[in-house]
């Protein structure tokens, strides 16, 4: 089953101010990660944490390559050779839930002080990684904004993410990707500003006069 929105991308983005997290989805290689990279390059002052997954193409004979999970932010404990979450092969792939649960969870536990979290990407390889799923959903329930990528398929975990009241999804297509950066930037920047607003507004708020 492929998730499809009922409204156009522009209709959906217009109501995003009620949410704080944005998940991009679309066909492979359409430019979802590129859009996130462009967003981040425009905001060098943000403290960005979270994770990314990537495939090391050609590293294994007879396979497309191993898939790794890696922190966006520096983590002194991280070891690449201990972060293989799966193997991609032609027409199939295997996954290692225990690595998601060990490495992925630890990455998400060390995101204090972030202005923005990156989750690139959420998919089906973590279907059996229950601790990792809990960590993702806990992050979504927290206040720090998230920009992420997710597969279009349906699974209990991905449905829980996309249907969370704090999450908005945005389809990226070949036809609209050139127009999406400004919309994504507007939404994510607004979420980051709102994250920082409570403390500043509390400091500037007028103090009530004591009763006389």
mmCIF file of C-alpha atoms in Angstrom:
data_model
loop_
_atom_site.group_PDB
_atom_site.id
_atom_site.type_symbol
_atom_site.label_atom_id
_atom_site.label_comp_id
_atom_site.label_asym_id
_atom_site.label_seq_id
_atom_site.Cartn_x
_atom_site.Cartn_y
_atom_site.Cartn_z
ATOM 1 C CA UNK A 1 0.000 0.000 0.000
ATOM 2 C CA UNK A 2 1.315 3.425 -0.963
ATOM 3 C CA UNK A 3 0.295 6.434 1.103
ATOM 4 C CA UNK A 4 -1.254 9.212 -0.944
ATOM 5 C CA UNK A 5 -2.431 12.562 0.391
ATOM 6 C CA UNK A 6 -5.999 13.656 -0.191
ATOM 7 C CA UNK A 7 -5.025 17.256 -0.811
ATOM 8 C CA UNK A 8 -2.448 18.924 -2.992
ATOM 9 C CA UNK A 9 0.969 19.757 -1.576
ATOM 10 C CA UNK A 10 0.102 23.452 -1.564
ATOM 11 C CA UNK A 11 -3.152 22.876 0.328
ATOM 12 C CA UNK A 12 -1.303 20.770 2.862
ATOM 13 C CA UNK A 13 1.517 23.268 3.386
ATOM 14 C CA UNK A 14 -0.996 26.032 4.084
ATOM 15 C CA UNK A 15 -2.124 24.353 7.302
ATOM 16 C CA UNK A 16 1.318 23.332 8.487
ATOM 17 C CA UNK A 17 1.461 26.082 11.095
ATOM 18 C CA UNK A 18 -0.521 23.806 13.433
ATOM 19 C CA UNK A 19 2.275 21.199 13.339
ATOM 20 C CA UNK A 20 6.000 21.352 14.089
ATOM 21 C CA UNK A 21 7.445 18.293 12.266
ATOM 22 C CA UNK A 22 7.689 17.798 8.509
ATOM 23 C CA UNK A 23 8.191 14.444 6.763
ATOM 24 C CA UNK A 24 9.043 14.416 3.060
ATOM 25 C CA UNK A 25 8.131 11.436 0.913
ATOM 26 C CA UNK A 26 8.262 10.507 -2.752
ATOM 27 C CA UNK A 27 9.898 8.164 -5.228
ATOM 28 C CA UNK A 28 13.555 7.214 -4.853
ATOM 29 C CA UNK A 29 16.145 9.759 -5.980
ATOM 30 C CA UNK A 30 13.560 12.523 -6.414
ATOM 31 C CA UNK A 31 15.601 14.929 -4.278
ATOM 32 C CA UNK A 32 14.236 14.673 -0.742
ATOM 33 C CA UNK A 33 17.639 14.542 0.959
ATOM 34 C CA UNK A 34 18.932 17.244 -1.377
ATOM 35 C CA UNK A 35 16.145 19.544 -0.203
ATOM 36 C CA UNK A 36 17.078 18.905 3.428
ATOM 37 C CA UNK A 37 20.738 19.637 2.653
ATOM 38 C CA UNK A 38 19.762 22.888 0.938
ATOM 39 C CA UNK A 39 17.599 23.844 3.900
ATOM 40 C CA UNK A 40 20.409 23.242 6.393
ATOM 41 C CA UNK A 41 23.003 25.066 4.305
ATOM 42 C CA UNK A 42 20.818 28.153 4.523
ATOM 43 C CA UNK A 43 20.793 28.059 8.331
ATOM 44 C CA UNK A 44 24.370 27.504 9.527
ATOM 45 C CA UNK A 45 23.494 28.883 12.962
ATOM 46 C CA UNK A 46 21.075 26.089 13.816
ATOM 47 C CA UNK A 47 22.191 23.276 16.102
ATOM 48 C CA UNK A 48 21.162 20.212 14.113
ATOM 49 C CA UNK A 49 21.172 16.658 15.443
ATOM 50 C CA UNK A 50 19.549 13.367 14.512
ATOM 51 C CA UNK A 51 20.390 10.546 12.111
ATOM 52 C CA UNK A 52 20.821 9.687 8.482
ATOM 53 C CA UNK A 53 20.937 6.321 6.743
ATOM 54 C CA UNK A 54 22.959 5.642 3.621
ATOM 55 C CA UNK A 55 24.071 2.783 1.386
ATOM 56 C CA UNK A 56 27.741 2.075 0.663
ATOM 57 C CA UNK A 57 27.288 1.007 -2.950
ATOM 58 C CA UNK A 58 29.549 -1.778 -4.198
ATOM 59 C CA UNK A 59 31.151 -2.508 -0.823
ATOM 60 C CA UNK A 60 29.936 -6.122 -0.818
ATOM 61 C CA UNK A 61 30.339 -8.513 -3.749
ATOM 62 C CA UNK A 62 27.001 -9.726 -5.072
ATOM 63 C CA UNK A 63 24.989 -7.067 -3.249
ATOM 64 C CA UNK A 64 24.069 -3.429 -3.771
ATOM 65 C CA UNK A 65 25.755 -2.642 -0.481
ATOM 66 C CA UNK A 66 25.487 -2.359 3.298
ATOM 67 C CA UNK A 67 23.174 0.247 4.797
ATOM 68 C CA UNK A 68 24.461 2.353 7.688
ATOM 69 C CA UNK A 69 22.861 4.617 10.259
ATOM 70 C CA UNK A 70 24.952 7.606 11.282
ATOM 71 C CA UNK A 71 24.517 10.632 13.539
ATOM 72 C CA UNK A 72 24.130 14.044 11.955
ATOM 73 C CA UNK A 73 25.986 15.534 14.935
ATOM 74 C CA UNK A 74 29.443 14.473 16.170
ATOM 75 C CA UNK A 75 29.324 11.472 18.522
ATOM 76 C CA UNK A 76 32.660 10.315 19.899
ATOM 77 C CA UNK A 77 31.349 6.831 20.622
ATOM 78 C CA UNK A 78 30.097 6.178 17.068
ATOM 79 C CA UNK A 79 31.805 3.390 15.100
ATOM 80 C CA UNK A 80 30.816 2.935 11.474
ATOM 81 C CA UNK A 81 31.611 -0.790 11.435
ATOM 82 C CA UNK A 82 29.115 -1.296 14.282
ATOM 83 C CA UNK A 83 26.337 0.674 12.568
ATOM 84 C CA UNK A 84 25.270 -1.615 9.697
ATOM 85 C CA UNK A 85 21.479 -1.726 9.850
ATOM 86 C CA UNK A 86 20.992 -3.921 6.781
ATOM 87 C CA UNK A 87 22.182 -5.234 3.432
ATOM 88 C CA UNK A 88 20.590 -4.229 0.154
ATOM 89 C CA UNK A 89 20.530 -6.824 -2.608
ATOM 90 C CA UNK A 90 18.853 -6.896 -5.992
ATOM 91 C CA UNK A 91 15.146 -7.239 -5.317
ATOM 92 C CA UNK A 92 15.537 -7.861 -1.591
ATOM 93 C CA UNK A 93 17.208 -6.668 1.566
ATOM 94 C CA UNK A 94 17.944 -7.871 5.070
ATOM 95 C CA UNK A 95 17.815 -5.760 8.203
ATOM 96 C CA UNK A 96 19.411 -5.865 11.642
ATOM 97 C CA UNK A 97 16.894 -4.572 14.192
ATOM 98 C CA UNK A 98 19.353 -4.899 17.079
ATOM 99 C CA UNK A 99 21.603 -2.275 15.462
ATOM 100 C CA UNK A 100 18.685 0.125 15.090
ATOM 101 C CA UNK A 101 17.840 -0.495 18.737
ATOM 102 C CA UNK A 102 21.400 0.024 19.932
ATOM 103 C CA UNK A 103 22.957 2.668 17.677
ATOM 104 C CA UNK A 104 19.825 4.461 16.484
ATOM 105 C CA UNK A 105 18.374 4.771 19.965
ATOM 106 C CA UNK A 106 21.629 6.133 21.361
ATOM 107 C CA UNK A 107 21.789 8.773 18.622
ATOM 108 C CA UNK A 108 18.277 9.935 19.482
ATOM 109 C CA UNK A 109 19.084 9.950 23.193
ATOM 110 C CA UNK A 110 21.854 12.490 22.572
ATOM 111 C CA UNK A 111 19.869 15.258 20.901
ATOM 112 C CA UNK A 112 19.529 17.643 23.827
ATOM 113 C CA UNK A 113 20.018 21.290 22.903
ATOM 114 C CA UNK A 114 19.131 20.823 19.233
ATOM 115 C CA UNK A 115 17.206 23.446 17.302
ATOM 116 C CA UNK A 116 16.223 20.814 14.733
ATOM 117 C CA UNK A 117 16.354 17.037 14.392
ATOM 118 C CA UNK A 118 16.945 15.224 11.108
ATOM 119 C CA UNK A 119 15.458 11.756 10.519
ATOM 120 C CA UNK A 120 16.532 10.630 7.070
ATOM 121 C CA UNK A 121 15.032 8.173 6.578
ATOM 122 C CA UNK A 122 12.218 6.197 8.182
ATOM 123 C CA UNK A 123 11.254 3.038 6.316
ATOM 124 C CA UNK A 124 10.511 -0.659 6.546
ATOM 125 C CA UNK A 125 13.953 -1.907 7.585
ATOM 126 C CA UNK A 126 13.141 -0.974 11.184
ATOM 127 C CA UNK A 127 9.832 -2.885 11.274
ATOM 128 C CA UNK A 128 11.131 -5.144 14.058
ATOM 129 C CA UNK A 129 13.270 -2.542 15.850
ATOM 130 C CA UNK A 130 10.782 -1.787 18.594
ATOM 131 C CA UNK A 131 13.117 0.227 20.842
ATOM 132 C CA UNK A 132 14.117 2.417 17.895
ATOM 133 C CA UNK A 133 10.473 2.917 16.970
ATOM 134 C CA UNK A 134 9.715 4.040 20.517
ATOM 135 C CA UNK A 135 12.640 6.468 20.453
ATOM 136 C CA UNK A 136 11.429 8.000 17.182
ATOM 137 C CA UNK A 137 7.879 8.395 18.480
ATOM 138 C CA UNK A 138 9.153 9.888 21.737
ATOM 139 C CA UNK A 139 11.118 12.444 19.725
ATOM 140 C CA UNK A 140 8.005 13.263 17.710
ATOM 141 C CA UNK A 141 6.063 13.795 20.927
ATOM 142 C CA UNK A 142 8.739 16.192 22.199
ATOM 143 C CA UNK A 143 9.035 19.887 21.331
ATOM 144 C CA UNK A 144 12.148 19.927 19.098
ATOM 145 C CA UNK A 145 11.149 20.290 15.419
ATOM 146 C CA UNK A 146 11.969 17.431 13.027
ATOM 147 C CA UNK A 147 12.633 17.427 9.292
ATOM 148 C CA UNK A 148 12.640 13.912 7.935
ATOM 149 C CA UNK A 149 12.206 11.564 5.018
ATOM 150 C CA UNK A 150 9.966 8.542 5.035
ATOM 151 C CA UNK A 151 8.941 5.825 2.634
ATOM 152 C CA UNK A 152 5.523 5.999 1.040
ATOM 153 C CA UNK A 153 4.538 2.478 2.076
ATOM 154 C CA UNK A 154 2.225 1.710 4.963
ATOM 155 C CA UNK A 155 3.332 -0.092 8.110
ATOM 156 C CA UNK A 156 2.167 0.206 11.722
ATOM 157 C CA UNK A 157 5.262 2.214 12.614
ATOM 158 C CA UNK A 158 5.217 4.551 9.615
ATOM 159 C CA UNK A 159 1.467 5.053 9.945
ATOM 160 C CA UNK A 160 1.995 6.042 13.588
ATOM 161 C CA UNK A 161 4.544 8.625 12.450
ATOM 162 C CA UNK A 162 2.578 10.127 9.574
ATOM 163 C CA UNK A 163 -0.688 10.164 11.521
ATOM 164 C CA UNK A 164 0.797 11.809 14.602
ATOM 165 C CA UNK A 165 -0.977 15.142 15.231
ATOM 166 C CA UNK A 166 2.344 17.018 15.289
ATOM 167 C CA UNK A 167 3.466 15.679 11.888
ATOM 168 C CA UNK A 168 2.765 16.970 8.409
ATOM 169 C CA UNK A 169 3.783 15.030 5.303
ATOM 170 C CA UNK A 170 4.748 16.587 2.003
ATOM 171 C CA UNK A 171 5.096 14.689 -1.265
ATOM 172 C CA UNK A 172 8.129 15.614 -3.362
ATOM 173 C CA UNK A 173 7.770 14.916 -7.067
ATOM 174 C CA UNK A 174 9.800 15.586 -10.189
ATOM 175 C CA UNK A 175 7.259 18.244 -11.105
ATOM 176 C CA UNK A 176 7.206 20.165 -7.803
ATOM 177 C CA UNK A 177 10.657 19.702 -6.265
ATOM 178 C CA UNK A 178 11.971 22.966 -7.683
ATOM 179 C CA UNK A 179 9.245 24.880 -5.839
ATOM 180 C CA UNK A 180 9.382 23.108 -2.498
ATOM 181 C CA UNK A 181 12.478 24.561 -0.830
ATOM 182 C CA UNK A 182 10.923 27.916 0.034
ATOM 183 C CA UNK A 183 7.815 26.223 1.452
ATOM 184 C CA UNK A 184 9.898 23.773 3.482
ATOM 185 C CA UNK A 185 12.129 26.581 4.733
ATOM 186 C CA UNK A 186 9.139 28.681 5.785
ATOM 187 C CA UNK A 187 7.615 25.824 7.748
ATOM 188 C CA UNK A 188 10.782 24.556 9.421
ATOM 189 C CA UNK A 189 12.048 28.046 10.248
ATOM 190 C CA UNK A 190 8.703 28.801 11.843
ATOM 191 C CA UNK A 191 8.931 25.647 13.940
ATOM 192 C CA UNK A 192 12.441 26.531 15.114
ATOM 193 C CA UNK A 193 11.344 30.065 15.996
ATOM 194 C CA UNK A 194 8.390 28.742 17.974
ATOM 195 C CA UNK A 195 10.709 26.329 19.809
ATOM 196 C CA UNK A 196 12.762 29.257 21.059
ATOM 197 C CA UNK A 197 9.835 31.609 21.622
ATOM 198 C CA UNK A 198 8.532 30.465 25.052
ATOM 199 C CA UNK A 199 11.657 31.440 26.995
ATOM 200 C CA UNK A 200 12.053 34.806 25.255
ATOM 201 C CA UNK A 201 8.369 35.629 25.522
ATOM 202 C CA UNK A 202 8.348 34.659 29.193
ATOM 203 C CA UNK A 203 11.253 36.992 29.878
ATOM 204 C CA UNK A 204 9.625 39.892 28.056
ATOM 205 C CA UNK A 205 6.116 39.356 29.387
ATOM 206 C CA UNK A 206 4.924 42.066 31.797
ATOM 207 C CA UNK A 207 4.963 41.054 35.433
ATOM 208 C CA UNK A 208 1.686 41.314 37.292
ATOM 209 C CA UNK A 209 1.474 44.085 39.876
ATOM 210 C CA UNK A 210 1.331 42.822 43.449
ATOM 211 C CA UNK A 211 -1.891 43.387 45.306
ATOM 212 C CA UNK A 212 -1.826 46.392 47.582
#
